[in-house]
């Protein structure tokens, strides 16, 4: 054996939201886009071990491990470079994953210096380290998404050459001229996307969804959609309603109807992919209704406990 090999494990979890497990249908997955010849040989290469495909349903009942990315290079630096490229070239569309976090982690100076510790991630999380802050789409991502969602020129009235297109992504909203100047979609087949932006040619990946579009760029997957004209009720923002943060199984129920609870008191525990997530009272009050049933499966966002605020 010559050189250096390194493995990264792709999990259906959200590093930017307390590592909560994620579930849902995989809408796009092309590992062959990242794999290269020479697996297991001194020439190096990338291999991806997995058992998933587009259309696979990631459920909350099993471990969150989805795939293993294995890279081999001349030395550790070369292996890391190959692994970074592989994580960028084989994005997972559908449920959130830790792919972008892995990409950023193996490029961090502490990883390069081999000075990682078992408590470092906890320290970074407590200190608000940039590595654990959710990535935000940059200007290029917004413009490319606008170009894809603007539709085909042949489908627009001849009198319409440019129009305003409002998009939302991760709580942000922008209005862009569409199709955006300086952006040309050269090809978009399957999930393989080729675009020219301000004279620069890029090979990316994207998939269309019922809601809009998922675009993978620089190791992160961003979901873009046009805002609905109808106002949406945000149940999660109501302190009287405790909703399931992820799809899973009700592991424990700690309250009953009529019981008085204090702010921060544990209400119900949801288990998903071997991880227990406790929901706590966001306000003091009396339990009005309990919809959770121990050992029952619940969908993400399902209402589990209702309470009347304290008078």
mmCIF file of C-alpha atoms in Angstrom:
data_model
loop_
_atom_site.group_PDB
_atom_site.id
_atom_site.type_symbol
_atom_site.label_atom_id
_atom_site.label_comp_id
_atom_site.label_asym_id
_atom_site.label_seq_id
_atom_site.Cartn_x
_atom_site.Cartn_y
_atom_site.Cartn_z
ATOM 1 C CA UNK A 1 0.000 0.000 0.000
ATOM 2 C CA UNK A 2 1.312 3.428 -0.935
ATOM 3 C CA UNK A 3 0.058 6.906 -0.213
ATOM 4 C CA UNK A 4 -2.734 7.940 2.132
ATOM 5 C CA UNK A 5 -6.435 7.056 2.339
ATOM 6 C CA UNK A 6 -9.188 8.909 4.143
ATOM 7 C CA UNK A 7 -12.890 8.197 4.657
ATOM 8 C CA UNK A 8 -15.811 10.541 5.300
ATOM 9 C CA UNK A 9 -19.263 9.314 6.283
ATOM 10 C CA UNK A 10 -22.332 10.954 4.819
ATOM 11 C CA UNK A 11 -25.181 11.137 7.327
ATOM 12 C CA UNK A 12 -28.788 12.279 7.024
ATOM 13 C CA UNK A 13 -28.401 14.864 9.765
ATOM 14 C CA UNK A 14 -28.310 18.653 10.042
ATOM 15 C CA UNK A 15 -25.025 19.874 11.613
ATOM 16 C CA UNK A 16 -26.424 23.404 11.734
ATOM 17 C CA UNK A 17 -29.455 22.439 13.820
ATOM 18 C CA UNK A 18 -28.054 20.374 16.663
ATOM 19 C CA UNK A 19 -27.243 17.369 14.445
ATOM 20 C CA UNK A 20 -30.911 16.484 14.226
ATOM 21 C CA UNK A 21 -31.559 13.413 12.073
ATOM 22 C CA UNK A 22 -33.312 14.021 8.769
ATOM 23 C CA UNK A 23 -35.716 11.903 6.761
ATOM 24 C CA UNK A 24 -37.504 12.084 3.448
ATOM 25 C CA UNK A 25 -37.220 10.970 -0.162
ATOM 26 C CA UNK A 26 -33.901 11.248 -1.986
ATOM 27 C CA UNK A 27 -34.613 13.276 -5.122
ATOM 28 C CA UNK A 28 -31.153 13.116 -6.649
ATOM 29 C CA UNK A 29 -27.971 11.079 -6.120
ATOM 30 C CA UNK A 30 -25.235 10.379 -8.696
ATOM 31 C CA UNK A 31 -22.125 9.028 -6.930
ATOM 32 C CA UNK A 32 -20.611 8.027 -10.261
ATOM 33 C CA UNK A 33 -20.056 11.735 -10.940
ATOM 34 C CA UNK A 34 -17.380 11.748 -8.223
ATOM 35 C CA UNK A 35 -15.871 8.285 -8.490
ATOM 36 C CA UNK A 36 -12.648 8.000 -10.464
ATOM 37 C CA UNK A 37 -10.596 5.118 -11.885
ATOM 38 C CA UNK A 38 -7.838 3.480 -9.942
ATOM 39 C CA UNK A 39 -9.783 2.363 -6.856
ATOM 40 C CA UNK A 40 -7.491 0.573 -4.464
ATOM 41 C CA UNK A 41 -4.373 1.192 -6.516
ATOM 42 C CA UNK A 42 -1.387 3.493 -5.931
ATOM 43 C CA UNK A 43 -2.779 5.773 -8.645
ATOM 44 C CA UNK A 44 -5.418 6.813 -6.151
ATOM 45 C CA UNK A 45 -9.047 7.599 -6.780
ATOM 46 C CA UNK A 46 -12.384 7.884 -5.067
ATOM 47 C CA UNK A 47 -14.853 5.175 -4.142
ATOM 48 C CA UNK A 48 -18.304 5.713 -2.665
ATOM 49 C CA UNK A 49 -19.882 2.822 -0.760
ATOM 50 C CA UNK A 50 -23.650 3.218 -0.508
ATOM 51 C CA UNK A 51 -26.990 1.495 -0.853
ATOM 52 C CA UNK A 52 -29.220 4.382 -1.854
ATOM 53 C CA UNK A 53 -30.611 5.834 -5.075
ATOM 54 C CA UNK A 54 -32.892 8.601 -6.272
ATOM 55 C CA UNK A 55 -36.321 7.686 -4.948
ATOM 56 C CA UNK A 56 -35.031 5.962 -1.806
ATOM 57 C CA UNK A 57 -37.027 6.922 1.277
ATOM 58 C CA UNK A 58 -34.810 7.774 4.244
ATOM 59 C CA UNK A 59 -36.865 6.790 7.285
ATOM 60 C CA UNK A 60 -36.366 7.699 10.958
ATOM 61 C CA UNK A 61 -36.270 4.032 11.976
ATOM 62 C CA UNK A 62 -32.663 3.227 11.092
ATOM 63 C CA UNK A 63 -29.173 4.638 11.472
ATOM 64 C CA UNK A 64 -28.615 7.924 9.650
ATOM 65 C CA UNK A 65 -25.543 6.665 7.732
ATOM 66 C CA UNK A 66 -26.118 6.952 3.979
ATOM 67 C CA UNK A 67 -22.728 6.564 2.295
ATOM 68 C CA UNK A 68 -18.979 6.362 2.793
ATOM 69 C CA UNK A 69 -16.654 8.493 0.666
ATOM 70 C CA UNK A 70 -13.170 6.959 0.451
ATOM 71 C CA UNK A 71 -10.332 8.880 -1.190
ATOM 72 C CA UNK A 72 -6.771 7.735 -1.815
ATOM 73 C CA UNK A 73 -3.909 10.029 -2.780
ATOM 74 C CA UNK A 74 -0.146 10.387 -2.850
ATOM 75 C CA UNK A 75 -0.184 11.813 0.667
ATOM 76 C CA UNK A 76 -2.680 13.139 3.213
ATOM 77 C CA UNK A 77 -2.972 16.530 1.528
ATOM 78 C CA UNK A 78 -3.687 14.920 -1.826
ATOM 79 C CA UNK A 79 -6.251 12.556 -0.291
ATOM 80 C CA UNK A 80 -8.037 15.492 1.368
ATOM 81 C CA UNK A 81 -8.101 17.372 -1.945
ATOM 82 C CA UNK A 82 -9.675 14.390 -3.695
ATOM 83 C CA UNK A 83 -12.218 13.953 -0.909
ATOM 84 C CA UNK A 84 -13.246 17.621 -1.026
ATOM 85 C CA UNK A 85 -13.782 17.352 -4.766
ATOM 86 C CA UNK A 86 -15.816 14.159 -4.386
ATOM 87 C CA UNK A 87 -18.110 15.729 -1.770
ATOM 88 C CA UNK A 88 -18.734 18.621 -4.151
ATOM 89 C CA UNK A 89 -19.310 16.435 -7.212
ATOM 90 C CA UNK A 90 -21.743 13.960 -5.639
ATOM 91 C CA UNK A 91 -24.319 16.016 -3.724
ATOM 92 C CA UNK A 92 -27.290 14.401 -2.048
ATOM 93 C CA UNK A 93 -30.643 15.958 -2.926
ATOM 94 C CA UNK A 94 -33.648 15.525 -0.673
ATOM 95 C CA UNK A 95 -33.097 15.307 3.080
ATOM 96 C CA UNK A 96 -30.420 17.490 4.617
ATOM 97 C CA UNK A 97 -27.010 15.905 5.137
ATOM 98 C CA UNK A 98 -23.633 16.687 6.668
ATOM 99 C CA UNK A 99 -21.837 16.882 3.294
ATOM 100 C CA UNK A 100 -20.971 20.596 3.409
ATOM 101 C CA UNK A 101 -19.837 20.285 7.021
ATOM 102 C CA UNK A 102 -17.506 17.399 6.099
ATOM 103 C CA UNK A 103 -16.077 19.424 3.225
ATOM 104 C CA UNK A 104 -15.376 22.394 5.482
ATOM 105 C CA UNK A 105 -14.070 20.262 8.350
ATOM 106 C CA UNK A 106 -11.365 18.478 6.355
ATOM 107 C CA UNK A 107 -10.147 21.846 5.084
ATOM 108 C CA UNK A 108 -9.983 23.364 8.575
ATOM 109 C CA UNK A 109 -6.480 24.238 9.881
ATOM 110 C CA UNK A 110 -6.990 22.045 12.960
ATOM 111 C CA UNK A 111 -7.694 19.038 10.747
ATOM 112 C CA UNK A 112 -4.735 19.847 8.509
ATOM 113 C CA UNK A 113 -2.497 20.067 11.572
ATOM 114 C CA UNK A 114 -3.918 16.793 12.954
ATOM 115 C CA UNK A 115 -4.804 18.495 16.246
ATOM 116 C CA UNK A 116 -8.494 17.554 16.386
ATOM 117 C CA UNK A 117 -9.879 16.382 19.742
ATOM 118 C CA UNK A 118 -13.038 14.548 20.768
ATOM 119 C CA UNK A 119 -14.424 17.688 22.433
ATOM 120 C CA UNK A 120 -13.556 20.190 19.713
ATOM 121 C CA UNK A 121 -16.942 20.134 17.976
ATOM 122 C CA UNK A 122 -18.700 20.830 21.274
ATOM 123 C CA UNK A 123 -16.310 23.728 21.901
ATOM 124 C CA UNK A 124 -16.921 25.117 18.413
ATOM 125 C CA UNK A 125 -20.683 24.814 18.839
ATOM 126 C CA UNK A 126 -20.619 26.575 22.208
ATOM 127 C CA UNK A 127 -18.441 29.332 20.773
ATOM 128 C CA UNK A 128 -20.475 29.861 17.610
ATOM 129 C CA UNK A 129 -17.637 28.829 15.290
ATOM 130 C CA UNK A 130 -18.226 29.693 11.601
ATOM 131 C CA UNK A 131 -17.814 26.019 10.694
ATOM 132 C CA UNK A 132 -21.126 25.262 12.425
ATOM 133 C CA UNK A 133 -23.043 28.219 11.011
ATOM 134 C CA UNK A 134 -25.528 27.339 8.291
ATOM 135 C CA UNK A 135 -24.135 28.255 4.836
ATOM 136 C CA UNK A 136 -25.956 30.990 2.963
ATOM 137 C CA UNK A 137 -26.280 31.156 -0.832
ATOM 138 C CA UNK A 138 -24.004 33.691 -2.485
ATOM 139 C CA UNK A 139 -24.892 35.902 -5.453
ATOM 140 C CA UNK A 140 -23.932 33.310 -8.059
ATOM 141 C CA UNK A 141 -26.310 30.769 -6.502
ATOM 142 C CA UNK A 142 -29.231 33.198 -6.560
ATOM 143 C CA UNK A 143 -28.554 34.145 -10.189
ATOM 144 C CA UNK A 144 -28.219 30.537 -11.347
ATOM 145 C CA UNK A 145 -31.430 29.579 -9.546
ATOM 146 C CA UNK A 146 -33.211 32.507 -11.185
ATOM 147 C CA UNK A 147 -31.971 31.418 -14.610
ATOM 148 C CA UNK A 148 -33.301 27.896 -14.065
ATOM 149 C CA UNK A 149 -36.649 28.958 -12.601
ATOM 150 C CA UNK A 150 -37.273 31.694 -15.176
ATOM 151 C CA UNK A 151 -38.430 29.027 -17.653
ATOM 152 C CA UNK A 152 -37.656 28.528 -21.306
ATOM 153 C CA UNK A 153 -37.572 31.601 -23.516
ATOM 154 C CA UNK A 154 -39.788 29.789 -26.034
ATOM 155 C CA UNK A 155 -42.542 29.483 -23.433
ATOM 156 C CA UNK A 156 -42.696 33.229 -22.712
ATOM 157 C CA UNK A 157 -44.665 35.783 -24.725
ATOM 158 C CA UNK A 158 -42.537 37.505 -27.358
ATOM 159 C CA UNK A 159 -43.128 40.834 -25.615
ATOM 160 C CA UNK A 160 -41.571 39.569 -22.379
ATOM 161 C CA UNK A 161 -37.770 39.554 -22.426
ATOM 162 C CA UNK A 162 -37.081 40.338 -18.763
ATOM 163 C CA UNK A 163 -39.265 40.243 -15.662
ATOM 164 C CA UNK A 164 -38.918 40.410 -11.890
ATOM 165 C CA UNK A 165 -38.630 37.031 -10.173
ATOM 166 C CA UNK A 166 -38.880 36.763 -6.391
ATOM 167 C CA UNK A 167 -37.177 33.762 -4.777
ATOM 168 C CA UNK A 168 -36.864 32.473 -1.233
ATOM 169 C CA UNK A 169 -34.082 30.359 0.245
ATOM 170 C CA UNK A 170 -33.382 29.487 3.880
ATOM 171 C CA UNK A 171 -35.366 32.401 5.259
ATOM 172 C CA UNK A 172 -33.948 34.913 2.785
ATOM 173 C CA UNK A 173 -35.836 36.543 -0.069
ATOM 174 C CA UNK A 174 -34.570 38.364 -3.141
ATOM 175 C CA UNK A 175 -36.119 39.823 -6.271
ATOM 176 C CA UNK A 176 -33.977 39.435 -9.374
ATOM 177 C CA UNK A 177 -34.286 40.354 -13.036
ATOM 178 C CA UNK A 178 -34.962 37.150 -14.931
ATOM 179 C CA UNK A 179 -33.426 35.677 -16.899
ATOM 180 C CA UNK A 180 -30.491 37.277 -15.048
ATOM 181 C CA UNK A 181 -27.977 39.094 -17.274
ATOM 182 C CA UNK A 182 -24.629 37.343 -17.549
ATOM 183 C CA UNK A 183 -26.007 33.869 -16.838
ATOM 184 C CA UNK A 184 -26.542 31.251 -19.536
ATOM 185 C CA UNK A 185 -27.730 27.706 -18.952
ATOM 186 C CA UNK A 186 -25.689 25.628 -21.397
ATOM 187 C CA UNK A 187 -27.208 22.251 -20.521
ATOM 188 C CA UNK A 188 -29.366 20.703 -17.815
ATOM 189 C CA UNK A 189 -29.852 16.938 -18.146
ATOM 190 C CA UNK A 190 -30.821 14.771 -15.208
ATOM 191 C CA UNK A 191 -29.093 16.577 -12.360
ATOM 192 C CA UNK A 192 -25.999 17.558 -14.376
ATOM 193 C CA UNK A 193 -25.926 21.289 -14.952
ATOM 194 C CA UNK A 194 -23.547 23.384 -17.055
ATOM 195 C CA UNK A 195 -23.776 27.150 -16.810
ATOM 196 C CA UNK A 196 -21.793 30.154 -17.952
ATOM 197 C CA UNK A 197 -21.832 33.032 -15.487
ATOM 198 C CA UNK A 198 -20.000 36.262 -16.303
ATOM 199 C CA UNK A 199 -17.824 34.343 -18.728
ATOM 200 C CA UNK A 200 -16.949 31.596 -16.241
ATOM 201 C CA UNK A 201 -18.053 28.049 -17.034
ATOM 202 C CA UNK A 202 -19.202 25.859 -14.161
ATOM 203 C CA UNK A 203 -20.327 22.258 -13.868
ATOM 204 C CA UNK A 204 -22.884 21.928 -11.079
ATOM 205 C CA UNK A 205 -25.804 19.748 -10.038
ATOM 206 C CA UNK A 206 -29.455 20.639 -9.486
ATOM 207 C CA UNK A 207 -32.857 18.965 -9.350
ATOM 208 C CA UNK A 208 -36.328 20.372 -9.790
ATOM 209 C CA UNK A 209 -38.748 19.723 -6.931
ATOM 210 C CA UNK A 210 -42.451 20.270 -6.366
ATOM 211 C CA UNK A 211 -41.552 23.355 -4.358
ATOM 212 C CA UNK A 212 -39.026 24.746 -6.823
ATOM 213 C CA UNK A 213 -35.372 23.836 -7.165
ATOM 214 C CA UNK A 214 -32.474 22.377 -5.214
ATOM 215 C CA UNK A 215 -29.065 23.639 -6.320
ATOM 216 C CA UNK A 216 -25.736 22.172 -5.182
ATOM 217 C CA UNK A 217 -22.860 24.616 -5.211
ATOM 218 C CA UNK A 218 -19.570 24.624 -3.297
ATOM 219 C CA UNK A 219 -20.567 21.520 -1.347
ATOM 220 C CA UNK A 220 -23.888 22.881 -0.056
ATOM 221 C CA UNK A 221 -27.422 22.204 -1.284
ATOM 222 C CA UNK A 222 -29.804 25.161 -1.315
ATOM 223 C CA UNK A 223 -33.552 25.011 -1.869
ATOM 224 C CA UNK A 224 -35.017 27.862 -3.910
ATOM 225 C CA UNK A 225 -38.703 28.514 -4.469
ATOM 226 C CA UNK A 226 -41.064 31.293 -5.412
ATOM 227 C CA UNK A 227 -43.019 32.567 -2.388
ATOM 228 C CA UNK A 228 -46.644 31.589 -2.048
ATOM 229 C CA UNK A 229 -49.134 34.466 -2.293
ATOM 230 C CA UNK A 230 -50.980 32.952 0.671
ATOM 231 C CA UNK A 231 -49.769 33.643 4.222
ATOM 232 C CA UNK A 232 -48.494 30.559 6.012
ATOM 233 C CA UNK A 233 -49.194 29.940 9.657
ATOM 234 C CA UNK A 234 -46.014 29.232 11.605
ATOM 235 C CA UNK A 235 -47.049 26.702 14.222
ATOM 236 C CA UNK A 236 -43.458 26.276 15.350
ATOM 237 C CA UNK A 237 -43.405 29.912 16.478
ATOM 238 C CA UNK A 238 -46.430 29.450 18.771
ATOM 239 C CA UNK A 239 -45.201 28.730 22.338
ATOM 240 C CA UNK A 240 -48.494 26.934 23.095
ATOM 241 C CA UNK A 241 -47.850 24.222 20.497
ATOM 242 C CA UNK A 242 -45.079 21.616 20.765
ATOM 243 C CA UNK A 243 -44.456 20.102 17.338
ATOM 244 C CA UNK A 244 -42.170 17.246 16.285
ATOM 245 C CA UNK A 245 -38.856 18.733 15.087
ATOM 246 C CA UNK A 246 -38.172 15.668 12.918
ATOM 247 C CA UNK A 247 -39.999 12.550 11.765
ATOM 248 C CA UNK A 248 -39.596 9.795 14.316
ATOM 249 C CA UNK A 249 -41.226 7.794 17.079
ATOM 250 C CA UNK A 250 -42.630 9.113 20.366
ATOM 251 C CA UNK A 251 -40.190 7.657 22.902
ATOM 252 C CA UNK A 252 -41.522 9.203 26.114
ATOM 253 C CA UNK A 253 -44.464 11.313 27.214
ATOM 254 C CA UNK A 254 -43.883 13.321 30.392
ATOM 255 C CA UNK A 255 -47.164 15.226 30.806
ATOM 256 C CA UNK A 256 -50.926 14.655 30.881
ATOM 257 C CA UNK A 257 -53.971 16.776 30.101
ATOM 258 C CA UNK A 258 -54.751 19.257 32.874
ATOM 259 C CA UNK A 259 -51.248 19.208 34.350
ATOM 260 C CA UNK A 260 -49.555 22.526 35.067
ATOM 261 C CA UNK A 261 -46.104 22.944 33.581
ATOM 262 C CA UNK A 262 -43.317 25.466 34.073
ATOM 263 C CA UNK A 263 -41.276 27.185 31.427
ATOM 264 C CA UNK A 264 -38.647 24.755 30.168
ATOM 265 C CA UNK A 265 -40.284 21.651 31.641
ATOM 266 C CA UNK A 266 -39.858 18.477 29.516
ATOM 267 C CA UNK A 267 -43.012 17.535 27.620
ATOM 268 C CA UNK A 268 -42.349 14.750 25.151
ATOM 269 C CA UNK A 269 -39.372 12.957 23.619
ATOM 270 C CA UNK A 270 -39.099 12.031 19.931
ATOM 271 C CA UNK A 271 -36.573 9.393 18.861
ATOM 272 C CA UNK A 272 -35.178 9.348 15.336
ATOM 273 C CA UNK A 273 -32.221 7.386 14.018
ATOM 274 C CA UNK A 274 -31.041 6.449 17.537
ATOM 275 C CA UNK A 275 -31.160 10.073 18.702
ATOM 276 C CA UNK A 276 -33.542 11.326 21.396
ATOM 277 C CA UNK A 277 -34.876 14.874 21.113
ATOM 278 C CA UNK A 278 -36.791 16.332 24.058
ATOM 279 C CA UNK A 279 -39.357 19.073 23.571
ATOM 280 C CA UNK A 280 -39.688 21.521 26.444
ATOM 281 C CA UNK A 281 -42.442 23.942 27.362
ATOM 282 C CA UNK A 282 -41.857 27.270 25.653
ATOM 283 C CA UNK A 283 -44.195 28.925 28.142
ATOM 284 C CA UNK A 284 -45.726 28.196 31.543
ATOM 285 C CA UNK A 285 -49.330 27.001 31.579
ATOM 286 C CA UNK A 286 -51.711 24.054 31.745
ATOM 287 C CA UNK A 287 -51.701 21.114 29.315
ATOM 288 C CA UNK A 288 -54.728 21.544 27.046
ATOM 289 C CA UNK A 289 -54.338 18.475 24.813
ATOM 290 C CA UNK A 290 -51.902 15.634 24.204
ATOM 291 C CA UNK A 291 -51.770 14.242 20.679
ATOM 292 C CA UNK A 292 -48.629 12.155 21.159
ATOM 293 C CA UNK A 293 -48.928 8.433 21.793
ATOM 294 C CA UNK A 294 -45.885 6.511 23.087
ATOM 295 C CA UNK A 295 -44.242 4.308 20.433
ATOM 296 C CA UNK A 296 -46.328 5.922 17.670
ATOM 297 C CA UNK A 297 -44.665 7.293 14.533
ATOM 298 C CA UNK A 298 -44.966 11.021 13.915
ATOM 299 C CA UNK A 299 -44.188 13.202 10.929
ATOM 300 C CA UNK A 300 -41.930 16.229 11.099
ATOM 301 C CA UNK A 301 -44.006 19.206 12.239
ATOM 302 C CA UNK A 302 -46.767 17.071 13.754
ATOM 303 C CA UNK A 303 -48.542 18.684 16.713
ATOM 304 C CA UNK A 304 -47.744 16.672 19.851
ATOM 305 C CA UNK A 305 -48.794 18.756 22.852
ATOM 306 C CA UNK A 306 -50.944 21.871 23.273
ATOM 307 C CA UNK A 307 -51.076 24.077 26.335
ATOM 308 C CA UNK A 308 -52.957 27.112 27.563
ATOM 309 C CA UNK A 309 -50.640 29.901 28.609
ATOM 310 C CA UNK A 310 -50.608 30.771 32.293
ATOM 311 C CA UNK A 311 -53.065 33.467 33.256
#
